[in-house]
Short mmCIF file of C-alpha atoms in Angstrom, two decimals:
data_model
loop_
_atom_site.label_atom_id
_atom_site.label_comp_id
_atom_site.label_asym_id
_atom_site.label_seq_id
_atom_site.Cartn_x
_atom_site.Cartn_y
_atom_site.Cartn_z
CA UNK B 17 20.67 10.11 8.94
CA UNK B 18 20.87 13.84 9.42
CA UNK B 19 23.20 13.19 12.42
CA UNK B 20 25.76 11.75 10.03
CA UNK B 21 24.86 13.57 6.75
CA UNK B 22 24.37 17.33 6.81
CA UNK B 23 22.13 18.64 4.05
CA UNK B 24 24.34 21.65 3.67
CA UNK B 25 27.16 19.39 2.51
CA UNK B 26 25.16 18.01 -0.29
CA UNK B 27 23.72 21.08 -2.32
CA UNK B 28 22.76 18.85 -5.27
CA UNK B 29 20.68 16.42 -3.19
CA UNK B 30 17.29 18.05 -3.85
CA UNK B 31 15.17 15.39 -2.05
CA UNK B 32 16.50 12.94 0.57
CA UNK B 33 17.71 14.17 3.90
CA UNK B 34 14.64 16.33 4.52
CA UNK B 35 10.99 15.03 4.84
CA UNK B 36 10.62 11.46 3.72
CA UNK B 37 9.55 10.97 0.15
CA UNK B 38 9.18 8.15 -2.47
CA UNK B 39 12.78 8.56 -3.72
CA UNK B 40 15.97 10.59 -3.60
CA UNK B 41 16.55 13.18 -6.16
CA UNK B 42 20.01 14.43 -7.17
CA UNK B 43 20.76 17.29 -9.52
CA UNK B 44 23.04 16.30 -12.35
CA UNK B 45 22.74 19.34 -14.56
CA UNK B 46 20.87 22.63 -15.13
CA UNK B 47 17.89 20.70 -16.57
CA UNK B 48 18.20 17.22 -15.21
CA UNK B 49 17.99 15.36 -11.93
CA UNK B 50 18.69 11.63 -11.22
CA UNK B 51 15.99 9.92 -9.22
CA UNK B 52 16.98 6.84 -7.11
CA UNK B 53 14.99 4.41 -5.13
CA UNK B 54 14.89 0.65 -3.99
CA UNK B 55 12.17 -1.63 -2.72
CA UNK B 56 11.81 -5.36 -2.24
CA UNK B 57 9.55 -7.75 -0.52
CA UNK B 58 8.58 -11.30 0.29
CA UNK B 59 6.25 -13.21 -2.06
CA UNK B 60 2.61 -12.01 -2.02
CA UNK B 61 1.22 -14.32 -4.75
CA UNK B 62 1.80 -17.98 -5.51
CA UNK B 63 3.07 -17.52 -9.11
CA UNK B 64 6.78 -16.67 -9.29
CA UNK B 65 6.50 -14.81 -12.54
CA UNK B 66 3.63 -12.59 -11.19
CA UNK B 67 5.60 -12.15 -7.99
CA UNK B 68 8.65 -10.86 -9.94
CA UNK B 69 6.50 -8.59 -12.18
CA UNK B 70 4.60 -7.14 -9.20
CA UNK B 71 7.84 -6.48 -7.27
CA UNK B 72 9.41 -4.75 -10.36
CA UNK B 73 6.24 -2.62 -10.96
CA UNK B 74 6.31 -1.71 -7.26
CA UNK B 75 9.93 -0.60 -7.28
CA UNK B 76 9.55 1.44 -10.45
CA UNK B 77 6.42 3.01 -8.96
CA UNK B 78 8.47 5.14 -6.62
CA UNK B 79 10.21 6.67 -9.79
CA UNK B 80 6.87 7.35 -11.40
CA UNK B 81 5.56 8.90 -8.09
CA UNK B 82 8.34 11.55 -8.36
CA UNK B 83 7.17 12.36 -11.89
CA UNK B 84 10.18 10.87 -13.37
CA UNK B 85 10.92 8.32 -16.07
CA UNK B 86 12.97 5.18 -15.09
CA UNK B 87 15.68 3.89 -17.37
CA UNK B 88 18.08 1.71 -15.35
CA UNK B 89 17.67 -0.91 -12.66
CA UNK B 90 19.51 -3.54 -10.68
CA UNK B 91 18.05 -6.80 -9.17
CA UNK B 92 18.09 -7.20 -5.41
CA UNK B 93 17.16 -10.70 -4.27
CA UNK B 94 17.38 -13.27 -1.47
CA UNK B 95 16.81 -16.89 -2.38
CA UNK B 96 16.51 -19.99 -0.26
CA UNK B 97 19.07 -22.60 -1.36
CA UNK B 98 16.40 -25.39 -1.74
CA UNK B 99 14.19 -23.19 -4.15
CA UNK B 100 14.19 -24.96 -7.60
CA UNK B 101 16.13 -23.14 -10.29
CA UNK B 102 13.01 -22.85 -12.65
CA UNK B 103 11.18 -21.01 -9.90
CA UNK B 104 14.10 -18.56 -9.36
CA UNK B 105 14.33 -17.85 -13.07
CA UNK B 106 10.60 -17.16 -13.26
CA UNK B 107 10.88 -14.50 -10.59
CA UNK B 108 13.65 -12.81 -12.50
CA UNK B 109 11.92 -13.22 -15.82
CA UNK B 110 8.70 -11.50 -14.35
CA UNK B 111 10.85 -8.58 -13.14
CA UNK B 112 12.87 -8.38 -16.28
CA UNK B 113 9.78 -8.37 -18.63
CA UNK B 114 8.11 -5.83 -16.52
CA UNK B 115 11.28 -3.60 -16.52
CA UNK B 116 11.41 -3.92 -20.47
CA UNK B 117 7.82 -2.90 -20.66
CA UNK B 118 8.71 0.23 -18.76
CA UNK B 119 11.75 0.96 -21.09
CA UNK B 120 14.11 -0.03 -18.27
CA UNK B 121 17.22 -2.18 -18.59
CA UNK B 122 18.25 -4.48 -15.68
CA UNK B 123 22.04 -4.27 -15.80
CA UNK B 124 22.87 -6.71 -13.03
CA UNK B 125 22.23 -7.00 -9.28
CA UNK B 126 22.99 -8.96 -6.25
CA UNK B 127 21.57 -12.20 -4.73
CA UNK B 128 22.11 -13.58 -1.23
CA UNK B 129 20.90 -16.71 0.41
CA UNK B 130 18.01 -16.41 2.94
CA UNK B 131 15.24 -18.55 4.45
CA UNK B 132 12.42 -16.57 2.70
CA UNK B 133 12.56 -15.30 -0.86
CA UNK B 134 12.79 -11.49 -1.28
CA UNK B 135 13.00 -9.61 -4.59
CA UNK B 136 12.84 -6.02 -5.90
CA UNK B 137 14.82 -3.52 -7.78
CA UNK B 138 17.19 -0.68 -7.26
CA UNK B 139 15.72 1.81 -9.86
CA UNK B 140 17.11 4.92 -11.43
CA UNK B 141 15.21 7.54 -13.40
CA UNK B 142 15.42 11.06 -14.80
CA UNK B 143 13.34 14.05 -13.86
CA UNK B 144 13.47 17.68 -14.87
CA UNK B 145 15.56 19.35 -12.17
CA UNK B 146 12.92 22.01 -11.39
CA UNK B 147 9.78 19.96 -12.08
CA UNK B 148 9.35 16.73 -10.15
CA UNK B 149 6.65 15.67 -7.73
CA UNK B 150 7.04 15.33 -3.98
CA UNK B 151 4.50 14.78 -1.32
CA UNK B 152 4.23 18.46 -0.49
CA UNK B 153 2.68 21.35 -2.65
CA UNK B 154 -0.96 20.49 -2.60
CA UNK B 155 -3.26 23.49 -2.54
CA UNK B 156 -6.69 24.03 -1.15
CA UNK B 157 -9.35 23.27 -3.76
CA UNK B 158 -7.24 20.92 -5.87
CA UNK B 159 -8.87 17.67 -7.01
CA UNK B 160 -7.42 14.21 -5.85
CA UNK B 161 -6.88 11.42 -8.35
CA UNK B 162 -6.17 7.81 -7.68
CA UNK B 163 -4.86 5.42 -10.48
CA UNK B 164 -5.60 1.92 -9.10
CA UNK B 165 -8.35 0.41 -6.86
CA UNK B 166 -7.75 -0.27 -3.17
CA UNK B 167 -7.87 -3.59 -1.22
CA UNK B 168 -4.76 -5.58 -2.42
CA UNK B 169 -3.83 -6.27 1.20
CA UNK B 170 -7.18 -7.86 1.91
CA UNK B 171 -7.02 -9.88 -1.38
CA UNK B 172 -3.46 -11.18 -0.84
CA UNK B 173 -4.49 -12.09 2.93
CA UNK B 174 -7.40 -14.00 1.51
CA UNK B 175 -5.27 -15.95 -0.91
CA UNK B 176 -2.97 -17.01 1.94
CA UNK B 177 -6.00 -18.00 4.00
CA UNK B 178 -7.52 -19.86 1.09
CA UNK B 179 -10.66 -17.73 1.30
CA UNK B 180 -10.64 -16.87 -2.45
CA UNK B 181 -9.53 -18.90 -5.49
CA UNK B 182 -6.66 -17.81 -7.87
CA UNK B 183 -9.26 -16.95 -10.48
CA UNK B 184 -11.09 -14.53 -8.17
CA UNK B 185 -7.71 -12.78 -7.46
CA UNK B 186 -6.53 -12.62 -11.00
CA UNK B 187 -7.87 -9.00 -11.65
CA UNK B 188 -6.21 -7.84 -8.55
CA UNK B 189 -2.94 -9.38 -9.51
CA UNK B 190 -3.19 -7.78 -13.08
CA UNK B 191 -3.66 -4.33 -11.30
CA UNK B 192 -0.62 -4.94 -9.11
CA UNK B 193 1.48 -5.81 -12.04
CA UNK B 194 0.35 -2.63 -13.84
CA UNK B 195 2.90 0.22 -14.14
CA UNK B 196 1.94 3.68 -12.90
CA UNK B 197 3.70 5.19 -16.08
CA UNK B 198 0.46 6.58 -17.73
CA UNK B 199 -0.83 8.07 -14.53
CA UNK B 200 2.56 9.70 -13.83
CA UNK B 201 2.70 11.22 -17.43
CA UNK B 202 -0.70 12.54 -17.08
CA UNK B 203 0.03 14.04 -13.71
CA UNK B 204 3.09 15.73 -15.17
CA UNK B 205 1.36 16.83 -18.37
CA UNK B 206 -1.33 18.59 -16.35
CA UNK B 207 0.92 20.22 -13.92
CA UNK B 208 0.27 18.07 -10.74
CA UNK B 209 1.29 19.87 -7.56
CA UNK B 210 2.09 16.71 -5.60
CA UNK B 211 2.03 12.99 -5.85
CA UNK B 212 2.89 9.70 -3.96
CA UNK B 213 2.22 5.96 -4.55
CA UNK B 214 -0.16 4.08 -2.23
CA UNK B 215 1.71 1.26 -0.58
CA UNK B 216 2.05 -0.29 2.96
CA UNK B 217 0.76 2.74 4.89
CA UNK B 218 -2.63 2.46 3.15
CA UNK B 219 -4.68 5.04 1.19
CA UNK B 220 -5.38 7.20 4.38
CA UNK B 221 -1.83 6.78 5.69
CA UNK B 222 -0.15 8.07 2.56
CA UNK B 223 -2.89 10.62 2.15
CA UNK B 224 -1.99 11.99 5.64
CA UNK B 225 1.71 11.98 4.71
CA UNK B 226 0.85 14.26 1.75
CA UNK B 227 -1.61 16.40 3.76
CA UNK B 228 0.92 17.05 6.60
CA UNK B 229 3.78 17.66 4.10
CA UNK B 230 1.61 20.26 2.23
CA UNK B 231 -0.04 21.69 5.41
CA UNK B 232 -3.42 21.00 4.18
CA UNK B 233 -6.38 18.60 4.78
CA UNK B 234 -7.97 16.05 2.43
CA UNK B 235 -11.53 15.05 1.86
CA UNK B 236 -12.28 11.68 0.30
CA UNK B 237 -15.72 10.48 -0.91
CA UNK B 238 -15.97 6.90 0.02
CA UNK B 239 -18.37 6.02 -2.78
CA UNK B 240 -15.83 7.56 -5.39
CA UNK B 241 -12.94 5.18 -4.10
CA UNK B 242 -12.57 2.07 -6.37
CA UNK B 243 -12.04 -1.26 -4.69
CA UNK B 244 -10.80 -4.64 -6.11
CA UNK B 245 -13.44 -7.24 -6.78
CA UNK B 246 -14.33 -9.17 -3.45
CA UNK B 247 -12.40 -6.69 -1.35
CA UNK B 248 -15.49 -5.24 0.29
CA UNK B 249 -16.96 -8.73 0.87
CA UNK B 250 -13.78 -9.98 2.56
CA UNK B 251 -13.61 -6.76 4.59
CA UNK B 252 -17.04 -7.68 5.99
CA UNK B 253 -15.36 -10.89 7.22
CA UNK B 254 -12.47 -8.89 8.70
CA UNK B 255 -9.93 -10.56 6.42
CA UNK B 256 -7.37 -7.81 7.08
CA UNK B 257 -3.61 -8.33 7.14
CA UNK B 258 -1.98 -7.30 10.36
CA UNK B 259 -0.48 -4.12 8.74
CA UNK B 260 -4.04 -2.72 8.45
CA UNK B 261 -4.51 -2.70 12.25
CA UNK B 262 -1.00 -0.96 12.63
CA UNK B 263 -2.12 1.69 10.07
CA UNK B 264 -5.50 2.25 11.78
CA UNK B 265 -3.70 2.70 15.08
CA UNK B 266 -1.01 4.92 13.73
CA UNK B 267 -2.99 7.18 11.48
CA UNK B 268 -6.62 6.86 12.94
CA UNK B 269 -6.09 10.06 15.03
CA UNK B 270 -5.72 12.22 11.93
CA UNK B 271 -8.82 10.81 10.22
CA UNK B 272 -12.48 11.78 10.63
CA UNK B 273 -15.11 9.38 9.28
CA UNK B 274 -18.71 10.25 8.55
CA UNK B 275 -21.00 8.32 10.95
CA UNK B 276 -22.45 6.17 8.29
CA UNK B 277 -19.10 4.62 7.23
CA UNK B 278 -18.88 1.25 8.90
CA UNK B 279 -15.89 -0.06 10.94
CA UNK B 280 -15.27 -2.51 8.06
CA UNK B 281 -15.19 0.15 5.50
CA UNK B 282 -12.85 2.34 7.57
CA UNK B 283 -10.42 -0.55 7.99
CA UNK B 284 -10.43 -1.03 4.20
CA UNK B 285 -9.18 2.39 3.76
CA UNK B 286 -6.25 1.42 6.19
CA UNK B 287 -5.51 -1.71 4.22
CA UNK B 288 -1.73 -1.81 3.28
CA UNK B 289 -1.42 -1.93 -0.58
CA UNK B 290 1.23 -3.64 -2.78
CA UNK B 291 2.12 -1.85 -5.99
CA UNK B 292 -0.81 0.52 -5.45
CA UNK B 293 -1.85 3.45 -7.51
CA UNK B 294 -0.61 7.03 -7.70
CA UNK B 295 -2.45 9.70 -5.62
CA UNK B 296 -1.91 13.16 -7.01
CA UNK B 297 -3.68 16.52 -6.98
CA UNK B 298 -4.48 18.87 -9.79
CA UNK B 299 -6.18 22.36 -9.89
CA UNK B 300 -9.91 22.17 -10.76
CA UNK B 301 -9.55 23.43 -14.38
CA UNK B 302 -6.62 21.01 -15.20
CA UNK B 303 -8.51 18.15 -13.51
CA UNK B 304 -11.25 18.37 -15.97
CA UNK B 305 -8.91 18.20 -19.00
CA UNK B 306 -6.91 15.32 -17.24
CA UNK B 307 -10.11 13.25 -16.60
CA UNK B 308 -11.11 13.87 -20.32
CA UNK B 309 -7.75 12.58 -21.67
CA UNK B 310 -7.84 9.63 -19.29
CA UNK B 311 -11.19 8.57 -20.56
CA UNK B 312 -10.22 9.09 -24.17
CA UNK B 313 -6.93 7.14 -23.82
CA UNK B 314 -8.42 4.43 -21.67
CA UNK B 315 -6.19 5.20 -18.72
CA UNK B 316 -7.75 4.28 -15.36
CA UNK B 317 -8.18 7.30 -13.09
CA UNK B 318 -10.61 8.04 -10.29
CA UNK B 319 -11.52 11.41 -8.81
CA UNK B 320 -11.64 10.46 -5.16
CA UNK B 321 -11.78 13.73 -3.23
CA UNK B 322 -10.32 17.19 -2.84
CA UNK B 323 -7.86 19.30 -0.86
CA UNK B 324 -9.21 21.24 2.04
CA UNK B 325 -8.05 23.69 4.70
CA UNK B 326 -9.01 21.44 7.56
CA UNK B 327 -5.51 19.94 8.35
CA UNK B 328 -7.13 16.54 8.80
CA UNK B 329 -8.24 13.74 6.54
CA UNK B 330 -12.02 13.43 6.22
CA UNK B 331 -13.97 10.55 4.73
CA UNK B 332 -17.57 11.37 3.76
CA UNK P 1 -19.32 -19.12 26.79
CA UNK P 2 -17.82 -19.35 23.23
CA UNK P 3 -14.29 -20.66 22.59
CA UNK P 4 -12.27 -19.93 19.59
CA UNK P 5 -9.06 -21.95 19.27
CA UNK P 6 -6.83 -20.10 16.72
CA UNK P 7 -3.55 -21.45 17.92
CA UNK P 8 -1.31 -22.50 15.12
CA UNK P 9 -3.18 -20.33 12.64
CA UNK P 10 -1.73 -17.18 11.02
CA UNK P 11 -3.50 -13.87 10.28
CA UNK P 12 -6.07 -13.13 9.01
CA UNK P 13 -7.53 -16.50 10.13
CA UNK P 14 -7.58 -15.79 13.95
CA UNK P 15 -9.29 -12.46 13.30
CA UNK P 16 -11.81 -13.98 10.87
CA UNK P 17 -12.81 -16.87 13.44
CA UNK P 18 -12.97 -14.27 16.39
CA UNK P 19 -15.09 -11.98 14.16
CA UNK P 20 -17.55 -14.83 13.39
CA UNK P 21 -17.93 -15.49 17.13
CA UNK P 22 -18.66 -11.81 17.78
CA UNK P 23 -21.31 -11.84 15.03
CA UNK P 24 -22.86 -14.98 16.75
CA UNK P 25 -23.04 -12.82 19.89
CA UNK P 26 -22.51 -15.43 22.66
CA UNK P 27 -20.48 -13.51 25.13
CA UNK P 28 -18.05 -13.80 26.80
CA UNK P 29 -15.84 -15.26 24.06
CA UNK P 30 -12.55 -16.72 24.76
CA UNK P 31 -9.92 -16.55 21.89
CA UNK P 32 -6.66 -18.54 22.07
CA UNK P 33 -3.79 -17.50 19.98
CA UNK P 34 -0.03 -18.17 20.10
CA UNK P 35 1.61 -15.10 18.53
CA UNK P 36 1.87 -11.45 19.47
CA UNK P 37 0.79 -10.40 15.99
CA UNK P 38 -2.48 -12.43 16.27
CA UNK P 39 -3.10 -11.31 19.77
CA UNK P 40 -2.83 -7.65 18.75
CA UNK P 41 -4.87 -8.08 15.56
CA UNK P 42 -7.64 -9.85 17.39
CA UNK P 43 -7.55 -7.28 20.09
CA UNK P 44 -7.79 -4.37 17.74
CA UNK P 45 -10.57 -5.95 15.67
CA UNK P 46 -12.58 -6.63 18.81
CA UNK P 47 -12.12 -3.14 20.28
CA UNK P 48 -13.17 -1.55 16.91
CA UNK P 49 -16.34 -3.88 17.10
CA UNK P 50 -17.11 -2.36 20.48
CA UNK P 51 -15.79 -5.31 22.68
CA UNK P 52 -13.91 -4.97 26.06
CA UNK P 53 -10.81 -7.24 25.66
CA UNK P 54 -8.99 -8.77 28.64
CA UNK P 55 -5.63 -10.55 27.88
CA UNK P 56 -4.20 -13.36 29.76
CA UNK P 57 -0.72 -14.72 29.02
CA UNK P 58 -0.32 -18.46 29.54
CA UNK P 59 3.38 -19.54 28.74
CA UNK P 60 3.89 -18.81 25.03
CA UNK P 61 0.04 -18.50 24.41
CA UNK P 62 -2.54 -15.72 24.93
CA UNK P 63 -6.16 -15.99 25.99
CA UNK P 64 -8.23 -13.05 25.02
CA UNK P 65 -11.65 -12.69 26.79
CA UNK P 66 -14.00 -10.58 24.79
CA UNK P 67 -17.10 -9.07 26.52
CA UNK P 68 -19.77 -6.56 25.65
#
């Protein structure tokens, strides 16, 4: 893009043409910046309502990952002509009700015909012009927080392969539908230095993006990382989606695992996530206060590691 | 010799079947798949499990020979 768009021509574009991030940020006033993102994907669960809700939560997550509040969205969809109208309306209803929960209005959109359904949102949010979260800015000694468990790629693969029942996947589906709003607000309140949301590149892939953007290393404690029910059992059967192998190949060189962490557990940390949690870093003193508030308010949050000087991802 | 026919199956099924054969431990194992994605996923899983993988293309299909 930089061959066509020169950053110097767009002084109000605060995030976009430089290092890749979760959303573009455009300064619209002294205090305010507009945050813009889009995301859509093919069905990952059988229920059309859940699919719509997960796709919407996933699109809005990029706004939350920037420490911004979404307010406006448009539907983006591809629908096979033979899909029954009641299925189509369930997908849109799932997306719309999730948007409403987030305080976002869906003001239109665009639908095309395609062989396989696709759905997602274009989402807009507002951030403070000087205070939003990018992938860079983590400092050595900061504590790492994660707001959702890991393993949704394994679970959705298992659903497709009929290796688990709908009932066994219900908890994971509920997590994928969950907004990252509370985690984003906590991160902002306690002065997070950097954040991203965990999606297709897996926990370790996105962690590496943050580490390299910040010029630091990260150390994860395997036992502190939360997993969805059945994910570890399915990992032992190597029920991984193809993207997990791509992630392991692409990011493996930047990750050092302790000897006792098995191949299956390593692969689980490369599992591509759908609508995953926020990963953010806080200084130690703020981390204690943040964890306390999360506990008192019932906001799910796990301390999964810390920022180091090593310039590499370690899992111990 | 152990044969895993995973043609017509989509991932993760071929990986799961190949993994079961590795656990059984009767090498060499021949795994038949019919997509590049399955071929690559089985290959990477097997290599991570410490197997040597030889790939033979037969028309639109692939045979992976796993040894240890």
